[in-house]
mmCIF file of C-alpha atoms in Angstrom:
data_model
loop_
_atom_site.group_PDB
_atom_site.id
_atom_site.type_symbol
_atom_site.label_atom_id
_atom_site.label_comp_id
_atom_site.label_asym_id
_atom_site.label_seq_id
_atom_site.Cartn_x
_atom_site.Cartn_y
_atom_site.Cartn_z
ATOM 1 C CA MET A 1 35.268 31.732 -39.978
ATOM 2 C CA LYS A 2 31.981 30.260 -38.590
ATOM 3 C CA LYS A 3 31.576 29.947 -34.864
ATOM 4 C CA VAL A 4 30.114 27.086 -32.600
ATOM 5 C CA ILE A 5 29.800 26.727 -29.029
ATOM 6 C CA ILE A 6 29.052 23.056 -27.774
ATOM 7 C CA SER A 7 27.479 22.324 -24.504
ATOM 8 C CA SER A 8 28.272 19.237 -22.346
ATOM 9 C CA ALA A 9 28.471 18.115 -18.892
ATOM 10 C CA ASN A 10 32.433 18.216 -19.051
ATOM 11 C CA LEU A 11 35.225 16.992 -21.186
ATOM 12 C CA ARG A 12 36.264 14.121 -18.920
ATOM 13 C CA ASN A 13 38.030 11.626 -21.064
ATOM 14 C CA GLY A 14 35.771 8.617 -19.809
ATOM 15 C CA ASN A 15 32.807 10.548 -20.477
ATOM 16 C CA GLY A 16 31.169 8.817 -23.647
ATOM 17 C CA ILE A 17 29.549 12.109 -24.789
ATOM 18 C CA ALA A 18 32.644 14.132 -24.464
ATOM 19 C CA SER A 19 34.382 11.293 -26.416
ATOM 20 C CA CYS A 20 31.757 11.702 -29.070
ATOM 21 C CA ILE A 21 32.001 15.415 -29.749
ATOM 22 C CA MET A 22 35.779 15.551 -29.317
ATOM 23 C CA SER A 23 36.188 12.746 -31.923
ATOM 24 C CA TYR A 24 34.970 15.282 -34.596
ATOM 25 C CA TYR A 25 36.873 18.236 -33.211
ATOM 26 C CA ASP A 26 39.856 18.345 -35.561
ATOM 27 C CA GLY A 27 37.378 17.804 -38.461
ATOM 28 C CA LEU A 28 35.682 21.012 -37.553
ATOM 29 C CA LEU A 29 38.780 22.809 -37.038
ATOM 30 C CA ASN A 30 40.115 21.639 -40.539
ATOM 31 C CA ARG A 31 37.118 22.908 -42.079
ATOM 32 C CA GLY A 32 37.369 26.335 -40.579
ATOM 33 C CA TYR A 33 35.281 26.362 -37.615
ATOM 34 C CA GLN A 34 35.967 28.025 -34.246
ATOM 35 C CA VAL A 35 34.506 25.704 -31.539
ATOM 36 C CA ASP A 36 34.111 26.639 -28.012
ATOM 37 C CA TYR A 37 32.465 24.782 -25.052
ATOM 38 C CA ALA A 38 29.900 25.621 -22.316
ATOM 39 C CA LEU A 39 30.493 22.971 -19.568
ATOM 40 C CA LEU A 40 28.765 22.328 -16.342
ATOM 41 C CA SER A 41 31.864 21.404 -14.328
ATOM 42 C CA ASN A 42 35.405 22.031 -14.928
ATOM 43 C CA VAL A 43 37.045 18.671 -14.972
ATOM 44 C CA PRO A 44 40.798 18.576 -15.829
ATOM 45 C CA SER A 45 41.560 16.353 -18.546
ATOM 46 C CA PRO A 46 43.413 15.753 -21.692
ATOM 47 C CA TYR A 47 40.646 16.713 -23.919
ATOM 48 C CA MET A 48 40.670 19.936 -21.823
ATOM 49 C CA GLN A 49 44.323 20.732 -22.491
ATOM 50 C CA TYR A 50 43.936 19.794 -26.254
ATOM 51 C CA VAL A 51 40.994 22.388 -27.028
ATOM 52 C CA LYS A 52 43.206 24.956 -25.018
ATOM 53 C CA LYS A 53 46.030 24.213 -27.099
ATOM 54 C CA ARG A 54 43.951 24.293 -30.313
ATOM 55 C CA GLY A 55 42.685 27.718 -29.484
ATOM 56 C CA GLY A 56 39.217 26.868 -28.167
ATOM 57 C CA LYS A 57 37.492 28.653 -25.377
ATOM 58 C CA LYS A 58 35.861 26.873 -22.425
ATOM 59 C CA TYR A 59 33.093 28.532 -20.473
ATOM 60 C CA ILE A 60 32.067 26.639 -17.115
ATOM 61 C CA TYR A 61 28.658 27.354 -15.473
ATOM 62 C CA PRO A 62 28.392 29.258 -12.361
ATOM 63 C CA HIS A 63 26.130 26.615 -10.843
ATOM 64 C CA ASN A 64 26.177 22.720 -11.925
ATOM 65 C CA THR A 65 22.385 22.255 -10.971
ATOM 66 C CA GLY A 66 19.503 20.683 -12.957
ATOM 67 C CA LYS A 67 17.006 23.213 -11.130
ATOM 68 C CA PRO A 68 15.963 26.626 -12.323
ATOM 69 C CA ASN A 69 18.762 28.960 -12.008
ATOM 70 C CA LYS A 70 18.666 32.582 -13.457
ATOM 71 C CA GLU A 71 22.484 32.949 -13.049
ATOM 72 C CA ASN A 72 23.125 30.096 -15.346
ATOM 73 C CA ALA A 73 20.643 31.518 -18.024
ATOM 74 C CA GLN A 74 22.592 35.040 -17.729
ATOM 75 C CA PHE A 75 25.631 33.342 -18.098
ATOM 76 C CA ILE A 76 24.830 32.126 -21.193
ATOM 77 C CA ARG A 77 23.221 34.913 -22.488
ATOM 78 C CA ASP A 78 26.247 36.785 -21.849
ATOM 79 C CA ILE A 79 28.428 34.516 -23.737
ATOM 80 C CA LEU A 80 25.962 34.320 -26.883
ATOM 81 C CA LYS A 81 25.603 37.917 -26.993
ATOM 82 C CA LYS A 82 29.429 38.604 -26.690
ATOM 83 C CA GLU A 83 30.662 35.943 -29.222
ATOM 84 C CA ASN A 84 27.781 35.940 -31.909
ATOM 85 C CA TYR A 85 27.961 32.369 -32.529
ATOM 86 C CA ASP A 86 26.563 30.943 -35.964
ATOM 87 C CA ILE A 87 25.684 27.390 -34.248
ATOM 88 C CA VAL A 88 24.777 26.436 -30.816
ATOM 89 C CA HIS A 89 25.174 22.550 -30.557
ATOM 90 C CA ASN A 90 23.397 21.040 -27.283
ATOM 91 C CA ASN A 91 24.391 17.969 -25.599
ATOM 92 C CA LEU A 92 22.813 18.565 -22.179
ATOM 93 C CA THR A 93 19.512 16.897 -21.089
ATOM 94 C CA GLY A 94 16.600 17.907 -18.506
ATOM 95 C CA LEU A 95 16.259 21.629 -17.827
ATOM 96 C CA ASN A 96 19.936 22.560 -18.535
ATOM 97 C CA GLY A 97 19.259 21.505 -22.021
ATOM 98 C CA VAL A 98 16.284 23.497 -22.254
ATOM 99 C CA VAL A 99 17.883 26.873 -20.850
ATOM 100 C CA PHE A 100 20.770 26.513 -23.234
ATOM 101 C CA LEU A 101 18.464 26.066 -26.328
ATOM 102 C CA LYS A 102 15.917 28.528 -25.270
ATOM 103 C CA THR A 103 18.573 31.145 -24.415
ATOM 104 C CA ALA A 104 20.166 30.713 -27.874
ATOM 105 C CA GLN A 105 16.751 30.950 -29.657
ATOM 106 C CA LYS A 106 16.273 34.435 -27.704
ATOM 107 C CA CYS A 107 19.650 35.586 -28.710
ATOM 108 C CA GLY A 108 18.652 35.085 -32.246
ATOM 109 C CA VAL A 109 20.903 32.165 -32.913
ATOM 110 C CA LYS A 110 19.104 30.679 -36.009
ATOM 111 C CA LYS A 111 20.925 27.246 -36.051
ATOM 112 C CA ARG A 112 20.308 25.243 -32.908
ATOM 113 C CA ILE A 113 21.167 21.528 -32.602
ATOM 114 C CA HIS A 114 19.905 19.109 -30.086
ATOM 115 C CA HIS A 115 22.009 15.886 -29.606
ATOM 116 C CA SER A 116 20.459 12.762 -28.021
ATOM 117 C CA HIS A 117 22.773 10.396 -26.498
ATOM 118 C CA ASN A 118 20.362 8.375 -24.746
ATOM 119 C CA PRO A 119 16.757 7.110 -24.754
ATOM 120 C CA ARG A 120 14.551 8.735 -22.578
ATOM 121 C CA GLU A 121 15.182 7.887 -18.928
ATOM 122 C CA THR A 122 13.419 5.156 -17.199
ATOM 123 C CA SER A 123 15.563 4.337 -14.248
ATOM 124 C CA SER A 124 13.172 6.377 -11.368
ATOM 125 C CA ILE A 125 10.139 7.993 -11.433
ATOM 126 C CA LYS A 126 11.963 11.440 -11.046
ATOM 127 C CA ALA A 127 13.821 10.578 -14.422
ATOM 128 C CA ARG A 128 10.635 9.525 -16.236
ATOM 129 C CA ILE A 129 9.129 12.830 -15.400
ATOM 130 C CA ARG A 130 12.073 14.939 -16.243
ATOM 131 C CA SER A 131 12.430 13.195 -19.763
ATOM 132 C CA PHE A 132 8.714 13.286 -20.415
ATOM 133 C CA LEU A 133 8.830 17.153 -19.562
ATOM 134 C CA PHE A 134 12.032 18.403 -21.022
ATOM 135 C CA ASP A 135 13.107 15.944 -24.008
ATOM 136 C CA PRO A 136 10.146 17.144 -26.185
ATOM 137 C CA ILE A 137 10.924 20.704 -25.478
ATOM 138 C CA CYS A 138 14.630 20.446 -26.401
ATOM 139 C CA ALA A 139 13.487 18.889 -29.574
ATOM 140 C CA MET A 140 11.088 21.649 -30.365
ATOM 141 C CA LEU A 141 13.761 24.254 -29.571
ATOM 142 C CA SER A 142 16.138 22.817 -31.917
ATOM 143 C CA THR A 143 16.433 23.414 -35.638
ATOM 144 C CA LYS A 144 18.573 20.197 -36.314
ATOM 145 C CA ARG A 145 18.222 16.756 -34.199
ATOM 146 C CA LEU A 146 21.085 14.471 -33.992
ATOM 147 C CA ALA A 147 21.395 11.063 -32.410
ATOM 148 C CA CYS A 148 24.000 8.480 -31.596
ATOM 149 C CA SER A 149 21.709 5.614 -32.702
ATOM 150 C CA SER A 150 18.218 4.963 -33.910
ATOM 151 C CA LEU A 151 17.115 4.061 -30.325
ATOM 152 C CA ALA A 152 17.939 7.309 -28.929
ATOM 153 C CA GLY A 153 16.812 9.118 -31.967
ATOM 154 C CA ASP A 154 13.543 7.209 -32.241
ATOM 155 C CA ASP A 155 12.780 7.514 -28.241
ATOM 156 C CA VAL A 156 13.543 11.334 -28.133
ATOM 157 C CA PHE A 157 12.465 12.597 -31.565
ATOM 158 C CA GLY A 158 10.290 10.128 -33.302
ATOM 159 C CA LYS A 159 11.226 8.084 -36.480
ATOM 160 C CA ASN A 160 12.665 9.811 -39.173
ATOM 161 C CA LYS A 161 13.056 13.145 -37.445
ATOM 162 C CA TYR A 162 16.777 13.195 -36.826
ATOM 163 C CA THR A 163 20.219 12.194 -38.309
ATOM 164 C CA VAL A 164 22.463 9.523 -36.702
ATOM 165 C CA LEU A 165 26.126 10.806 -36.091
ATOM 166 C CA PRO A 166 27.830 7.743 -35.246
ATOM 167 C CA ASN A 167 30.234 7.770 -32.120
ATOM 168 C CA ALA A 168 33.284 6.987 -34.332
ATOM 169 C CA ILE A 169 36.787 6.143 -33.016
ATOM 170 C CA ASN A 170 40.101 5.463 -34.540
ATOM 171 C CA PRO A 171 39.815 1.418 -34.504
ATOM 172 C CA GLU A 172 43.848 1.181 -34.643
ATOM 173 C CA GLN A 173 43.846 2.296 -31.135
ATOM 174 C CA TYR A 174 41.948 -0.622 -30.149
ATOM 175 C CA LYS A 175 43.307 -3.280 -32.041
ATOM 176 C CA PHE A 176 44.565 -6.439 -30.314
ATOM 177 C CA ASP A 177 48.119 -6.065 -28.876
ATOM 178 C CA ASN A 178 49.321 -9.405 -27.816
ATOM 179 C CA GLU A 179 52.596 -7.927 -26.319
ATOM 180 C CA TYR A 180 50.891 -5.604 -24.140
ATOM 181 C CA ARG A 181 48.384 -8.527 -22.901
ATOM 182 C CA HIS A 182 51.255 -10.286 -21.973
ATOM 183 C CA LEU A 183 52.959 -7.290 -20.341
ATOM 184 C CA PHE A 184 49.646 -6.196 -18.337
ATOM 185 C CA ARG A 185 48.521 -9.692 -17.173
ATOM 186 C CA GLU A 186 51.892 -10.364 -15.739
ATOM 187 C CA LYS A 187 51.801 -7.161 -13.845
ATOM 188 C CA TYR A 188 48.555 -7.796 -12.280
ATOM 189 C CA GLY A 189 49.129 -11.561 -11.742
ATOM 190 C CA LEU A 190 46.575 -12.467 -14.493
ATOM 191 C CA ASN A 191 48.790 -14.618 -16.801
ATOM 192 C CA ASP A 192 46.876 -18.008 -16.232
ATOM 193 C CA LYS A 193 43.575 -16.551 -15.345
ATOM 194 C CA LEU A 194 40.001 -15.958 -16.815
ATOM 195 C CA VAL A 195 39.872 -12.330 -17.201
ATOM 196 C CA ILE A 196 36.452 -11.134 -17.381
ATOM 197 C CA GLY A 197 36.258 -7.392 -18.391
ATOM 198 C CA THR A 198 34.087 -4.414 -18.143
ATOM 199 C CA VAL A 199 34.729 -0.634 -18.933
ATOM 200 C CA CYS A 200 32.049 1.624 -16.949
ATOM 201 C CA ARG A 201 31.232 4.356 -14.671
ATOM 202 C CA HIS A 202 30.430 3.472 -11.259
ATOM 203 C CA ALA A 203 26.827 4.597 -11.691
ATOM 204 C CA GLU A 204 23.037 3.223 -11.612
ATOM 205 C CA GLN A 205 22.971 3.136 -15.276
ATOM 206 C CA LYS A 206 25.634 0.695 -15.689
ATOM 207 C CA ASN A 207 24.157 -1.632 -13.015
ATOM 208 C CA PRO A 208 27.245 -2.153 -10.978
ATOM 209 C CA PHE A 209 26.193 -4.250 -8.235
ATOM 210 C CA PHE A 210 24.591 -6.884 -10.878
ATOM 211 C CA ILE A 211 28.080 -6.896 -12.503
ATOM 212 C CA VAL A 212 29.429 -7.987 -8.980
ATOM 213 C CA ASP A 213 26.726 -10.462 -8.571
ATOM 214 C CA VAL A 214 27.408 -12.105 -12.173
ATOM 215 C CA PHE A 215 30.964 -12.419 -11.431
ATOM 216 C CA LYS A 216 30.481 -14.079 -8.147
ATOM 217 C CA GLU A 217 28.465 -16.884 -10.027
ATOM 218 C CA ILE A 218 31.447 -17.078 -12.565
ATOM 219 C CA LEU A 219 33.877 -17.504 -9.519
ATOM 220 C CA ASN A 220 31.733 -20.291 -8.118
ATOM 221 C CA LYS A 221 31.932 -22.242 -11.186
ATOM 222 C CA ASN A 222 35.566 -21.230 -12.057
ATOM 223 C CA LYS A 223 38.026 -20.436 -9.366
ATOM 224 C CA ASN A 224 40.611 -19.151 -11.739
ATOM 225 C CA ALA A 225 38.374 -16.227 -12.943
ATOM 226 C CA ARG A 226 39.322 -12.571 -12.393
ATOM 227 C CA LEU A 227 37.145 -9.334 -12.727
ATOM 228 C CA LEU A 228 39.136 -6.527 -14.390
ATOM 229 C CA TRP A 229 37.093 -3.347 -14.001
ATOM 230 C CA VAL A 230 38.043 0.100 -15.716
ATOM 231 C CA GLY A 231 36.183 3.017 -14.402
ATOM 232 C CA SER A 232 35.026 5.213 -11.381
ATOM 233 C CA GLY A 233 32.119 7.143 -10.332
ATOM 234 C CA PRO A 234 29.707 8.372 -7.869
ATOM 235 C CA LEU A 235 29.005 4.643 -6.596
ATOM 236 C CA THR A 236 32.631 3.660 -6.462
ATOM 237 C CA GLU A 237 32.878 3.419 -2.514
ATOM 238 C CA ALA A 238 29.297 1.469 -2.332
ATOM 239 C CA VAL A 239 30.718 -0.805 -5.199
ATOM 240 C CA GLN A 240 33.919 -1.632 -3.255
ATOM 241 C CA LYS A 241 32.072 -1.981 -0.197
ATOM 242 C CA TYR A 242 29.705 -4.641 -1.977
ATOM 243 C CA ILE A 243 32.629 -6.460 -3.215
ATOM 244 C CA ASP A 244 34.262 -6.802 0.240
ATOM 245 C CA ASN A 245 31.012 -7.914 1.710
ATOM 246 C CA ASN A 246 30.894 -10.922 -0.977
ATOM 247 C CA ASN A 247 34.550 -11.625 -0.023
ATOM 248 C CA LEU A 248 35.624 -10.905 -3.680
ATOM 249 C CA HIS A 249 38.284 -8.274 -2.800
ATOM 250 C CA ASP A 250 41.126 -10.707 -3.903
ATOM 251 C CA PHE A 251 39.541 -11.684 -7.066
ATOM 252 C CA VAL A 252 38.480 -8.110 -8.544
ATOM 253 C CA VAL A 253 41.083 -5.716 -10.118
ATOM 254 C CA MET A 254 39.791 -2.288 -9.868
ATOM 255 C CA LEU A 255 41.749 -0.086 -12.071
ATOM 256 C CA GLY A 256 39.837 3.303 -11.582
ATOM 257 C CA ALA A 257 39.523 5.740 -14.682
ATOM 258 C CA ARG A 258 42.408 4.950 -16.999
ATOM 259 C CA LYS A 259 43.442 7.168 -20.189
ATOM 260 C CA ASP A 260 44.615 3.674 -21.719
ATOM 261 C CA ALA A 261 41.386 1.693 -21.601
ATOM 262 C CA ASN A 262 41.816 1.117 -25.462
ATOM 263 C CA LYS A 263 44.977 -0.893 -24.614
ATOM 264 C CA ILE A 264 43.437 -2.758 -21.611
ATOM 265 C CA TYR A 265 40.861 -4.532 -23.757
ATOM 266 C CA SER A 266 43.657 -6.544 -24.874
ATOM 267 C CA ALA A 267 44.238 -7.820 -21.440
ATOM 268 C CA MET A 268 40.826 -9.104 -21.317
ATOM 269 C CA ASP A 269 39.175 -12.667 -22.298
ATOM 270 C CA ILE A 270 35.745 -11.413 -22.782
ATOM 271 C CA PHE A 271 33.761 -8.415 -22.096
ATOM 272 C CA PHE A 272 30.299 -7.717 -20.472
ATOM 273 C CA LEU A 273 28.227 -4.743 -19.477
ATOM 274 C CA PRO A 274 24.534 -5.223 -18.187
ATOM 275 C CA SER A 275 23.452 -1.546 -18.557
ATOM 276 C CA LEU A 276 19.954 -0.569 -17.814
ATOM 277 C CA PHE A 277 19.961 1.775 -20.722
ATOM 278 C CA GLU A 278 22.408 3.098 -23.395
ATOM 279 C CA GLY A 279 21.925 5.480 -26.259
ATOM 280 C CA LEU A 280 24.536 3.394 -27.975
ATOM 281 C CA GLY A 281 27.233 2.002 -25.807
ATOM 282 C CA MET A 282 30.754 2.929 -27.308
ATOM 283 C CA VAL A 283 32.403 0.402 -25.056
ATOM 284 C CA TYR A 284 30.830 -2.630 -26.995
ATOM 285 C CA ILE A 285 32.319 -1.347 -30.178
ATOM 286 C CA GLU A 286 35.730 -0.689 -28.880
ATOM 287 C CA ALA A 287 35.845 -4.064 -27.246
ATOM 288 C CA GLN A 288 34.701 -5.750 -30.669
ATOM 289 C CA ALA A 289 37.248 -3.839 -32.254
ATOM 290 C CA SER A 290 39.824 -5.427 -29.972
ATOM 291 C CA GLY A 291 38.376 -8.935 -30.855
ATOM 292 C CA LEU A 292 36.304 -9.459 -28.034
ATOM 293 C CA TYR A 293 33.101 -11.533 -27.423
ATOM 294 C CA CYS A 294 30.664 -9.041 -25.704
ATOM 295 C CA ILE A 295 27.613 -9.679 -23.616
ATOM 296 C CA ALA A 296 25.240 -6.983 -23.329
ATOM 297 C CA SER A 297 21.898 -6.513 -21.922
ATOM 298 C CA ASP A 298 19.017 -6.387 -24.403
ATOM 299 C CA VAL A 299 18.232 -2.854 -24.070
ATOM 300 C CA ILE A 300 21.303 -1.770 -25.802
ATOM 301 C CA PRO A 301 20.757 -0.647 -29.248
ATOM 302 C CA THR A 302 21.467 -3.244 -31.924
ATOM 303 C CA ASP A 303 23.457 -0.554 -33.731
ATOM 304 C CA THR A 304 26.327 -1.754 -31.498
ATOM 305 C CA ALA A 305 26.378 -5.240 -33.493
ATOM 306 C CA VAL A 306 29.588 -4.246 -35.638
ATOM 307 C CA THR A 307 30.246 -7.839 -35.742
ATOM 308 C CA ASN A 308 29.007 -11.214 -34.920
ATOM 309 C CA ASN A 309 30.801 -11.135 -31.420
ATOM 310 C CA ILE A 310 28.279 -9.774 -29.370
ATOM 311 C CA GLU A 311 25.081 -11.299 -27.694
ATOM 312 C CA TYR A 312 22.445 -9.457 -25.747
ATOM 313 C CA ILE A 313 20.528 -10.671 -22.751
ATOM 314 C CA SER A 314 17.290 -9.939 -20.715
ATOM 315 C CA LEU A 315 17.894 -7.895 -17.622
ATOM 316 C CA LYS A 316 15.230 -10.356 -16.490
ATOM 317 C CA LYS A 317 17.675 -13.156 -16.320
ATOM 318 C CA LYS A 318 19.375 -14.133 -13.392
ATOM 319 C CA ALA A 319 23.069 -13.721 -12.567
ATOM 320 C CA GLY A 320 23.672 -17.250 -13.085
ATOM 321 C CA PHE A 321 22.294 -17.203 -16.489
ATOM 322 C CA TRP A 322 24.675 -14.458 -17.502
ATOM 323 C CA ALA A 323 27.462 -16.318 -15.759
ATOM 324 C CA ASP A 324 26.819 -19.391 -17.856
ATOM 325 C CA LYS A 325 26.879 -17.300 -21.063
ATOM 326 C CA LEU A 326 30.097 -15.705 -20.233
ATOM 327 C CA ILE A 327 31.732 -18.861 -19.349
ATOM 328 C CA THR A 328 30.731 -20.462 -22.488
ATOM 329 C CA HIS A 329 32.305 -17.761 -24.842
ATOM 330 C CA GLN A 330 35.373 -16.938 -22.841
ATOM 331 C CA ASN A 331 38.613 -16.671 -24.883
ATOM 332 C CA CYS A 332 41.930 -17.464 -23.444
ATOM 333 C CA LYS A 333 43.724 -18.123 -26.619
ATOM 334 C CA GLY A 334 45.476 -14.784 -26.540
ATOM 335 C CA SER A 335 44.719 -14.421 -30.113
ATOM 336 C CA ARG A 336 41.910 -12.606 -31.745
ATOM 337 C CA ASP A 337 40.418 -11.630 -34.967
ATOM 338 C CA ASP A 338 41.040 -8.470 -36.798
ATOM 339 C CA ASN A 339 37.711 -6.583 -36.794
ATOM 340 C CA LEU A 340 38.524 -2.998 -37.940
ATOM 341 C CA ASP A 341 37.135 -3.615 -41.640
ATOM 342 C CA TYR A 342 33.807 -4.162 -39.700
ATOM 343 C CA LEU A 343 33.799 -0.829 -38.185
ATOM 344 C CA LYS A 344 34.703 1.074 -41.351
ATOM 345 C CA GLU A 345 31.745 -0.916 -43.016
ATOM 346 C CA HIS A 346 29.188 0.360 -40.134
ATOM 347 C CA GLY A 347 30.529 3.906 -40.142
ATOM 348 C CA TYR A 348 32.811 3.869 -36.725
ATOM 349 C CA ASP A 349 35.892 4.393 -38.332
ATOM 350 C CA LEU A 350 36.873 7.948 -37.592
ATOM 351 C CA ARG A 351 39.407 7.905 -40.323
ATOM 352 C CA TYR A 352 36.781 7.862 -43.043
ATOM 353 C CA CYS A 353 34.129 9.758 -41.309
ATOM 354 C CA GLY A 354 35.841 12.433 -39.269
ATOM 355 C CA ASP A 355 34.411 15.368 -41.286
ATOM 356 C CA GLN A 356 30.960 14.256 -40.882
ATOM 357 C CA LEU A 357 29.842 16.614 -38.307
ATOM 358 C CA ALA A 358 31.526 19.392 -40.341
ATOM 359 C CA VAL A 359 29.390 18.458 -43.156
ATOM 360 C CA ILE A 360 26.212 18.651 -41.092
ATOM 361 C CA TYR A 361 27.173 22.200 -39.901
ATOM 362 C CA ASP A 362 27.774 23.239 -43.511
ATOM 363 C CA SER A 363 24.412 22.267 -44.416
ATOM 364 C CA LEU A 364 22.510 23.964 -41.769
#
């Protein structure tokens, strides 16, 4: 049995990186791999429970920090020496990624993967410096490079220097469900409303305050509109305050983090998310799987265009422009096209590519 340890910030179900690596978990076990996890934080989740049920081990870092920490390095060193892993698969960025890969190299682990899930960070000067310093080091320390999209790969590794591993899903779980749509909308008083939907963390990357600005413009044009928001995060309190300050409290349904987000797409009429950056942006693909038209920012990788139901808009455009686009493409019919075959064609159907990561491991 070959042994692999995968690093990640956590295994929270709403974490896109966690969802990606867990989507291939069963395929790895079926090919005879023992899969363990090194995590920055211990966040209880169904993923964590499933790993435990299947016999996987979890190791939680002593300190969740991006600063130099000898105790974290020693922690990883002790694990690697004790367990004799054949492969390390790094999903951490910055100094944490460097420490994980460098420690594995020093411990004699020959097969070291660095997995890019985002392009280089540009959200702040500090983020730019961090990416400029540590992304190349992580690439140099790896023996195999993976990326979730061509943008995430080209930006971090350079063209043709990596393998794209799609963030595959089971599209049947996202298929439009008219019965669920009716029950959900009735429960939240949305039956006769134009439901603008978004699924994202309340974090700077997702541009949450602009989401509110756009919805306010929509509401000015259509008093029947409602914003349905799935997600939570470090800016939740600030976002809620911004909603209240704009007198939008009665028009926004804040659902928080949900385990059933795949079903909630059915309750929406259109989806939008004006992210400042994404390595891929699985929510756009999930929304299309549910038959929704999507409005995305123009920094989103075009790998997300698995159907014709997505449009990319410049972040330089004002909120009113975004609002007009959303109103133009609204769909209140309650019926949607079946887009599942499109996901299969583009390599995002987990039923047909669930062993793809195992194949990559086998090739090392």
